[in-house]
XYZ file of C-alpha atoms in Angstrom:
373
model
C 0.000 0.000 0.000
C 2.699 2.766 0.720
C 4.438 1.924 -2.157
C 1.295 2.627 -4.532
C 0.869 5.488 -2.457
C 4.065 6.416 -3.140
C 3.655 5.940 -6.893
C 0.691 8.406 -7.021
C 2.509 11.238 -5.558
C 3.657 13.640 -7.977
C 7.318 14.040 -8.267
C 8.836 17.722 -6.723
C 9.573 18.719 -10.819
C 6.287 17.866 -12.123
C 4.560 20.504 -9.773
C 7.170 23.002 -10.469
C 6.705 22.584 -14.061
C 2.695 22.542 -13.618
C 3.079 25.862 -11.164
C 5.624 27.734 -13.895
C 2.856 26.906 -16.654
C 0.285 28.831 -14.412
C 2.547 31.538 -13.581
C 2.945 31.911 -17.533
C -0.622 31.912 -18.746
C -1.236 34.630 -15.624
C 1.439 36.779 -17.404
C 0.228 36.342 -20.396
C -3.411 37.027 -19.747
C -2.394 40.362 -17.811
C -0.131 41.106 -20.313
C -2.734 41.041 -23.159
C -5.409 42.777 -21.232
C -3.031 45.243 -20.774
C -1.536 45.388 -24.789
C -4.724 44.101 -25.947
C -7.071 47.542 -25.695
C -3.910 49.147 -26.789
C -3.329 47.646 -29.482
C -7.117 48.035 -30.551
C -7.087 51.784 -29.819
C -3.727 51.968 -31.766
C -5.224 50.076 -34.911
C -8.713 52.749 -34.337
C -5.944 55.911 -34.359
C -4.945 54.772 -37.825
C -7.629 53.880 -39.451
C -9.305 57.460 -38.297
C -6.350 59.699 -39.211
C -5.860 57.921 -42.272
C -9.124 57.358 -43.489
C -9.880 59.680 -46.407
C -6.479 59.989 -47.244
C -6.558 57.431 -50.257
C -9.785 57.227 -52.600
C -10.348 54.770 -55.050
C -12.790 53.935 -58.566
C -13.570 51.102 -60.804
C -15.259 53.435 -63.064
C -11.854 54.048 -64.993
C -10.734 53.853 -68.683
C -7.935 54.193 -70.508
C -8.250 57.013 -73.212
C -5.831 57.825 -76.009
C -5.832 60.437 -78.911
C -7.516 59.066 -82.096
C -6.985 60.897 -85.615
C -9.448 60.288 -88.314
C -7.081 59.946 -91.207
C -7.547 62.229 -94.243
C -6.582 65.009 -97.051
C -8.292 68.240 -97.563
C -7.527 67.377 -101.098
C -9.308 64.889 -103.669
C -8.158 62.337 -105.361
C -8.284 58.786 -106.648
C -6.632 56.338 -104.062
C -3.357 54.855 -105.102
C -1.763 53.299 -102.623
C -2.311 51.947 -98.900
C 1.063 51.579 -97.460
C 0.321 49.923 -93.996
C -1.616 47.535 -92.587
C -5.001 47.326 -90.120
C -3.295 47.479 -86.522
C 0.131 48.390 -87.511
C 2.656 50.806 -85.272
C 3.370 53.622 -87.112
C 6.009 56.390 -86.308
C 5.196 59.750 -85.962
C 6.059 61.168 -89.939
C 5.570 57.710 -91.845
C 3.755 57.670 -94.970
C -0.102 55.941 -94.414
C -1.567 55.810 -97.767
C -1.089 58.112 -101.402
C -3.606 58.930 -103.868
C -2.447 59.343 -107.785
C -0.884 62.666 -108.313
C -0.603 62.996 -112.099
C -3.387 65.644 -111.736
C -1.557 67.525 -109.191
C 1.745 67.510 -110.826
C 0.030 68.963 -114.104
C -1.371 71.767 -111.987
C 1.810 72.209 -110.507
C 3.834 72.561 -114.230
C 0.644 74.696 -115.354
C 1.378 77.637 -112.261
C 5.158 77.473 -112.831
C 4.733 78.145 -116.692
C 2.056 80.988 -115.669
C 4.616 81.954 -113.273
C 7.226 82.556 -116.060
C 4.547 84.071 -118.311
C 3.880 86.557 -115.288
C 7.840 87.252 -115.164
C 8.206 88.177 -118.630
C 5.409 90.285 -118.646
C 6.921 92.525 -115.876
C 10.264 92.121 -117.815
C 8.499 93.468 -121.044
C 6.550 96.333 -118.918
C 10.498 97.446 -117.764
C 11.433 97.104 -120.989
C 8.657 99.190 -122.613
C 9.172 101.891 -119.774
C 12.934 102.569 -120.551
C 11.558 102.824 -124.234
C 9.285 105.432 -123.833
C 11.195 107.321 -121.966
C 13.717 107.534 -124.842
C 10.650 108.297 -126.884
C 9.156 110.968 -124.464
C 13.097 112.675 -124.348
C 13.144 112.744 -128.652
C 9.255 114.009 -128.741
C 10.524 117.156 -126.362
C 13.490 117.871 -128.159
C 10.749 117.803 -131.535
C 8.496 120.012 -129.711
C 10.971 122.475 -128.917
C 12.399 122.286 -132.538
C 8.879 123.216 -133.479
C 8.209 125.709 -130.866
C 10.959 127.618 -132.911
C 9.829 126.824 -136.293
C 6.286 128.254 -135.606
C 8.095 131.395 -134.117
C 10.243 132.041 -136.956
C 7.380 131.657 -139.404
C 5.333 134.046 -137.453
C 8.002 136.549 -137.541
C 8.431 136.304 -140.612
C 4.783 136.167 -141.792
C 4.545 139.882 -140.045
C 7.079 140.936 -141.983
C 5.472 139.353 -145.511
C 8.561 137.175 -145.842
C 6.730 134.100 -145.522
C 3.559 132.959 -146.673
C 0.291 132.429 -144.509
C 0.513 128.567 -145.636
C 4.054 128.052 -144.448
C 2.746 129.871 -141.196
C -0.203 127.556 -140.776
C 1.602 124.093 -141.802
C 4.043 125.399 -139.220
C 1.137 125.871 -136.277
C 0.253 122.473 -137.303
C 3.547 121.160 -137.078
C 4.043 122.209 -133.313
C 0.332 121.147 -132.500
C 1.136 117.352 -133.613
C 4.460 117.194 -132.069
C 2.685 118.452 -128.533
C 0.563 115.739 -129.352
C 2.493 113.109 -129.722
C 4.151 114.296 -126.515
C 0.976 114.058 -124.582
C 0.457 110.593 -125.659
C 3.471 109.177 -125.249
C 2.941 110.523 -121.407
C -0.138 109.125 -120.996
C 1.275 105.600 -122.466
C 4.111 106.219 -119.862
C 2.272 106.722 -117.201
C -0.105 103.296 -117.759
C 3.344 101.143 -118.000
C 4.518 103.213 -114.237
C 0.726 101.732 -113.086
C 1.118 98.601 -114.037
C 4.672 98.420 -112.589
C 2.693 99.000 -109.692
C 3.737 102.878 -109.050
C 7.448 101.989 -109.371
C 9.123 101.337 -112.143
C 12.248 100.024 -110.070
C 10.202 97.300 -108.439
C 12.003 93.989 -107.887
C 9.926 91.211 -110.380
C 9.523 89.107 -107.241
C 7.596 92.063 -105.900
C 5.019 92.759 -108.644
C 1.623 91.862 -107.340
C 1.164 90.001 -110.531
C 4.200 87.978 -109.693
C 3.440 87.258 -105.802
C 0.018 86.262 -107.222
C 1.256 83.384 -109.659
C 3.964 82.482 -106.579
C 1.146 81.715 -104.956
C -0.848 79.524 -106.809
C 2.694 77.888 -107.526
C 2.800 77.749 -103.813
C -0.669 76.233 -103.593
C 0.117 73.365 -106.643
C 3.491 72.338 -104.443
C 1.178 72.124 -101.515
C -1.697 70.015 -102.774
C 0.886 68.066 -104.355
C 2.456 67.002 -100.900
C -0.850 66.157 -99.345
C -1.510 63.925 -101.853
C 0.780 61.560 -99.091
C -0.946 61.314 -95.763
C 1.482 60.903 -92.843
C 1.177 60.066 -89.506
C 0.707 62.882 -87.397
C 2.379 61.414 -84.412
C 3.064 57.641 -83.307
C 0.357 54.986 -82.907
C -1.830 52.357 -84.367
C -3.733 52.356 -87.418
C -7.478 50.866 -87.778
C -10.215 50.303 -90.201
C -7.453 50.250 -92.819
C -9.543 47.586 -94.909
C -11.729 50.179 -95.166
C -9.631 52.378 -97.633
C -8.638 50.418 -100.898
C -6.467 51.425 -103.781
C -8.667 53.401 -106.638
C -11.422 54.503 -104.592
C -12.041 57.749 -105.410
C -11.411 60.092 -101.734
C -13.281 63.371 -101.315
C -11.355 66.431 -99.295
C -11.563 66.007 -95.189
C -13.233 62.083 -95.829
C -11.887 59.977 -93.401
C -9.632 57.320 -94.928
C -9.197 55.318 -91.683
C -7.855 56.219 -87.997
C -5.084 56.176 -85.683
C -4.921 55.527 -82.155
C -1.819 57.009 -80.486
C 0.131 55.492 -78.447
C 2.713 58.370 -76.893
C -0.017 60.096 -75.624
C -2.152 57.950 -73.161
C -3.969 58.724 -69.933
C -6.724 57.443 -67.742
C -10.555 59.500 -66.935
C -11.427 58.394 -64.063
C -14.897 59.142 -62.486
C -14.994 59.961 -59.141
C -18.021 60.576 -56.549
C -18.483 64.685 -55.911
C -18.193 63.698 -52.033
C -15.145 61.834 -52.578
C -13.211 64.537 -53.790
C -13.253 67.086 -50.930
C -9.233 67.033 -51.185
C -8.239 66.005 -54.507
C -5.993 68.099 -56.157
C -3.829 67.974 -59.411
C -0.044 66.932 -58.711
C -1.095 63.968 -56.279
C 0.536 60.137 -56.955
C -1.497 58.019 -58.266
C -1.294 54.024 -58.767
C -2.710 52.657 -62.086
C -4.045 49.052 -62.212
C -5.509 47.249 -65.310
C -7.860 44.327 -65.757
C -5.931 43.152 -68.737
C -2.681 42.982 -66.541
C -3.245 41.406 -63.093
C -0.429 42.165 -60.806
C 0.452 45.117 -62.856
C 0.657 48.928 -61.657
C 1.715 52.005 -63.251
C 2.227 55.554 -61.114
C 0.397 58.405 -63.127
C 0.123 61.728 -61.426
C -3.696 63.602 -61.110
C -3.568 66.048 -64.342
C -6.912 68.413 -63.902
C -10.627 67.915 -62.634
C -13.054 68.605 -64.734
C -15.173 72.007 -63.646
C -18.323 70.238 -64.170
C -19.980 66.859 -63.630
C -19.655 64.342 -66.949
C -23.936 64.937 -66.753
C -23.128 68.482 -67.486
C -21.921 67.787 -70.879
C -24.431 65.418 -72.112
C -27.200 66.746 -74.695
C -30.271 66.692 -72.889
C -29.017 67.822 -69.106
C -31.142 66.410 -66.237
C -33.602 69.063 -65.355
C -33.988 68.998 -61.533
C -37.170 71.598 -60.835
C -39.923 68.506 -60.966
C -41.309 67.715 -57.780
C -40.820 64.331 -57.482
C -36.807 64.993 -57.235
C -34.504 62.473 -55.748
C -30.884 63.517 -54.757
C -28.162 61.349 -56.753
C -24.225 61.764 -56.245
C -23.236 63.123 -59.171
C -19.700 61.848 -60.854
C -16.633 64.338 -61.727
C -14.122 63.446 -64.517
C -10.655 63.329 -62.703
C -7.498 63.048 -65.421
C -4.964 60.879 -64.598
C -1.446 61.348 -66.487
C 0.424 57.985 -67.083
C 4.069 57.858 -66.439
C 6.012 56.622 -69.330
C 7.045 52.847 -68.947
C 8.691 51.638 -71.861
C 9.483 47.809 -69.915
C 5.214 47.765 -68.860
C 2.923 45.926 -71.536
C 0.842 48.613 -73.761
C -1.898 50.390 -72.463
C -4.935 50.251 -74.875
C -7.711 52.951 -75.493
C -10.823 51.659 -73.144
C -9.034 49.074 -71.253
C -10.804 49.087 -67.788
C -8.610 50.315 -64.899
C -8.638 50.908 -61.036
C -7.313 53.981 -60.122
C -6.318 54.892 -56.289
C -5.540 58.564 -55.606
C -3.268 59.397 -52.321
C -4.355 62.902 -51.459
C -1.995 63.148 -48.662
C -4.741 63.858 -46.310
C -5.020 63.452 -42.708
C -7.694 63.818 -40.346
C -6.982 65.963 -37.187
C -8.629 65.234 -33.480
C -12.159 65.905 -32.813
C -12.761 69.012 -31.519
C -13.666 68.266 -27.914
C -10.633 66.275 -27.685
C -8.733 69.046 -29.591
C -9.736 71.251 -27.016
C -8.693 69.193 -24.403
C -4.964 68.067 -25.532
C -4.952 72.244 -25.883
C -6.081 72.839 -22.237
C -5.795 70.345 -19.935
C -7.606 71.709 -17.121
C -10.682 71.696 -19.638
């Protein structure tokens, strides 16, 4: 019997292990009653000062600048020269249309153009003429300015007869004639030299008129190649084939740029209270899980996207409801060559860190400020 008695009895280290165990748990539990409310108040102190700071939407899209492709010339098509969905560099050639007809226009204004120039050449030439003409019918005129004197002279003193007298009178008349006209025909060659006869050919009305339809043939002759305005992809190229006939500012196809992307991002009016342009922003797509991008907040629009739309709700019925109204925020997208390409009306996500942080309540504000409060 003692010796089963004996067996029973605990051993001195099993009750100092079992009494260490209690003393642990004790510490533990005061320990955590202690942290534990701490801890909780800690995690409330975040989530208050921080909350606001960040705001987030779903209702997010990709947008990108899209050209509708054309000439404000028109022409027969004559060649596409790129493909539906093709990257194109900013400056490559898209598609041509035939330009015999524009290089014929072009050889007609440069041969009008040299018509023009020896016209003006002729009208200087004819001007230095008539002034030799105008300098010989003075020194006639003056030659018989003298005749007609002499032969009234001498008709006063009978030594000349009143025919030679009168053929002289007519003499002078003609020659004063001639003079007039020959002024008058000099005077039509200075107008057409525009006032001067010294003008520079290059700055004859005339001639800056033909430059300019010269000017006008080079031009319509360049735009008979469409280029790429800046880089991108082209669409709905299958929908411009080689001898259809293109009218001026007709849309050949489009292209979707690809330099020049950024994200609208609708936001709720009472989410906005301290959004501002220049805040970070992170950037996630559907298409790319695990994917961000940083873009930076560009501009808010100054009016609700409902603002824009054609028929505007009208709000003076009486059975109005209140509904949160949605502002266009624009979100610039840094450039990340090594990130996969961002694609006009991909969905997106779009968090916004306004920086903001909330300050104590007022009651308590007043009380950190005063304690005896």
């Amino acid at each position: 019997m003692a010796d089963l008695a004996a067996a029973r009895t605990p051993a001195p280290s099993a009750w100092a292990r079992a009494a260490a165990r209690r003393l642990t748990k004790q510490r533990l539990r005061r320990l955590l009653l202690v942290l534990g409310p701490a801890l909780v108040l800690i995690a409330v102190a975040y989530f208050y000062f921080t909350g606001g700071r960040y705001i987030a939407t779903e209702d997010a899209y990709v947008r990108a600048e899209t050209v509708n492709l054309s000439t404000d010339v028109s022409g027969i098509v004559d060649k596409v020269l790129v493909h539906d969905n093709e990257t194109v560099a900013a400056g490559q050639p898209l598609f041509q249309l035939d330009d015999e007809p524009f290089r014929i226009a072009l050889a007609n204004a440069e041969g009008q153009l040299g018509v023009v120039r020896d016209d003006i050449e002729a009208l200087k030439a004819s001007y230095r003429q008539k002034q030799e003409n105008i300098k010989l019918a003075e020194t006639n005129v003056a030659y018989y300015e003298r005749e007609f004197q002499r032969k009234q002279v001498l008709l006063g003193q009978n030594f000349a007869s009143q025919q030679a007298f009168d053929q002289a009178r007519h003499d002078l008349d003609t020659a004063r004639s001639q003079l007039a006209q020959m002024r008058q025909d000099l005077a039509g060659v200075v107008a057409n030299l525009n006032g001067n006869p010294d003008i520079p050919v290059e700055q004859h009305p005339r001639y800056v008129a033909a430059m300019s339809q010269v000017d006008e043939a080079k031009r319509n002759l360049r735009h008979t190649i469409v280029r790429a305005p800046m880089a991108g992809i082209v669409t709905n190229v299958p929908s411009l084939t080689p001898g259809t006939y293109l009218k001026a500012s007709t849309t050949g196809f489009n292209l979707v740029a690809t330099d020049h992307v950024w994200i609208e991002a609708d936001f709720k009016e009472t989410e906005l209270t301290h959004a501002a342009p220049g805040q970070h922003v992170r950037v996630t797509v559907d298409t790319y899980p695990g994917v961000s991008w940083d873009g930076v907040v560009e501009s808010l629009s100054p009016a609700s996207g409902g603002s824009f739309s054609l028929l505007p709700a009208q709000n003076t019925s009486g059975n109005w409801v209140k509904v949160v109204q949605r502002i266009p925020v624009r979100v610039r997208v840094e450039n990340t060559p090594d990130k996969p390409a961002l694609r006009a009306g991909m969905s997106v996500e779009v968090d916004i860190d306004t920086g903001h942080y909330r300050r104590l309540p007022h009651f308590l504000a007043a009380v950190a400020a005063d304690p005896s409060v």
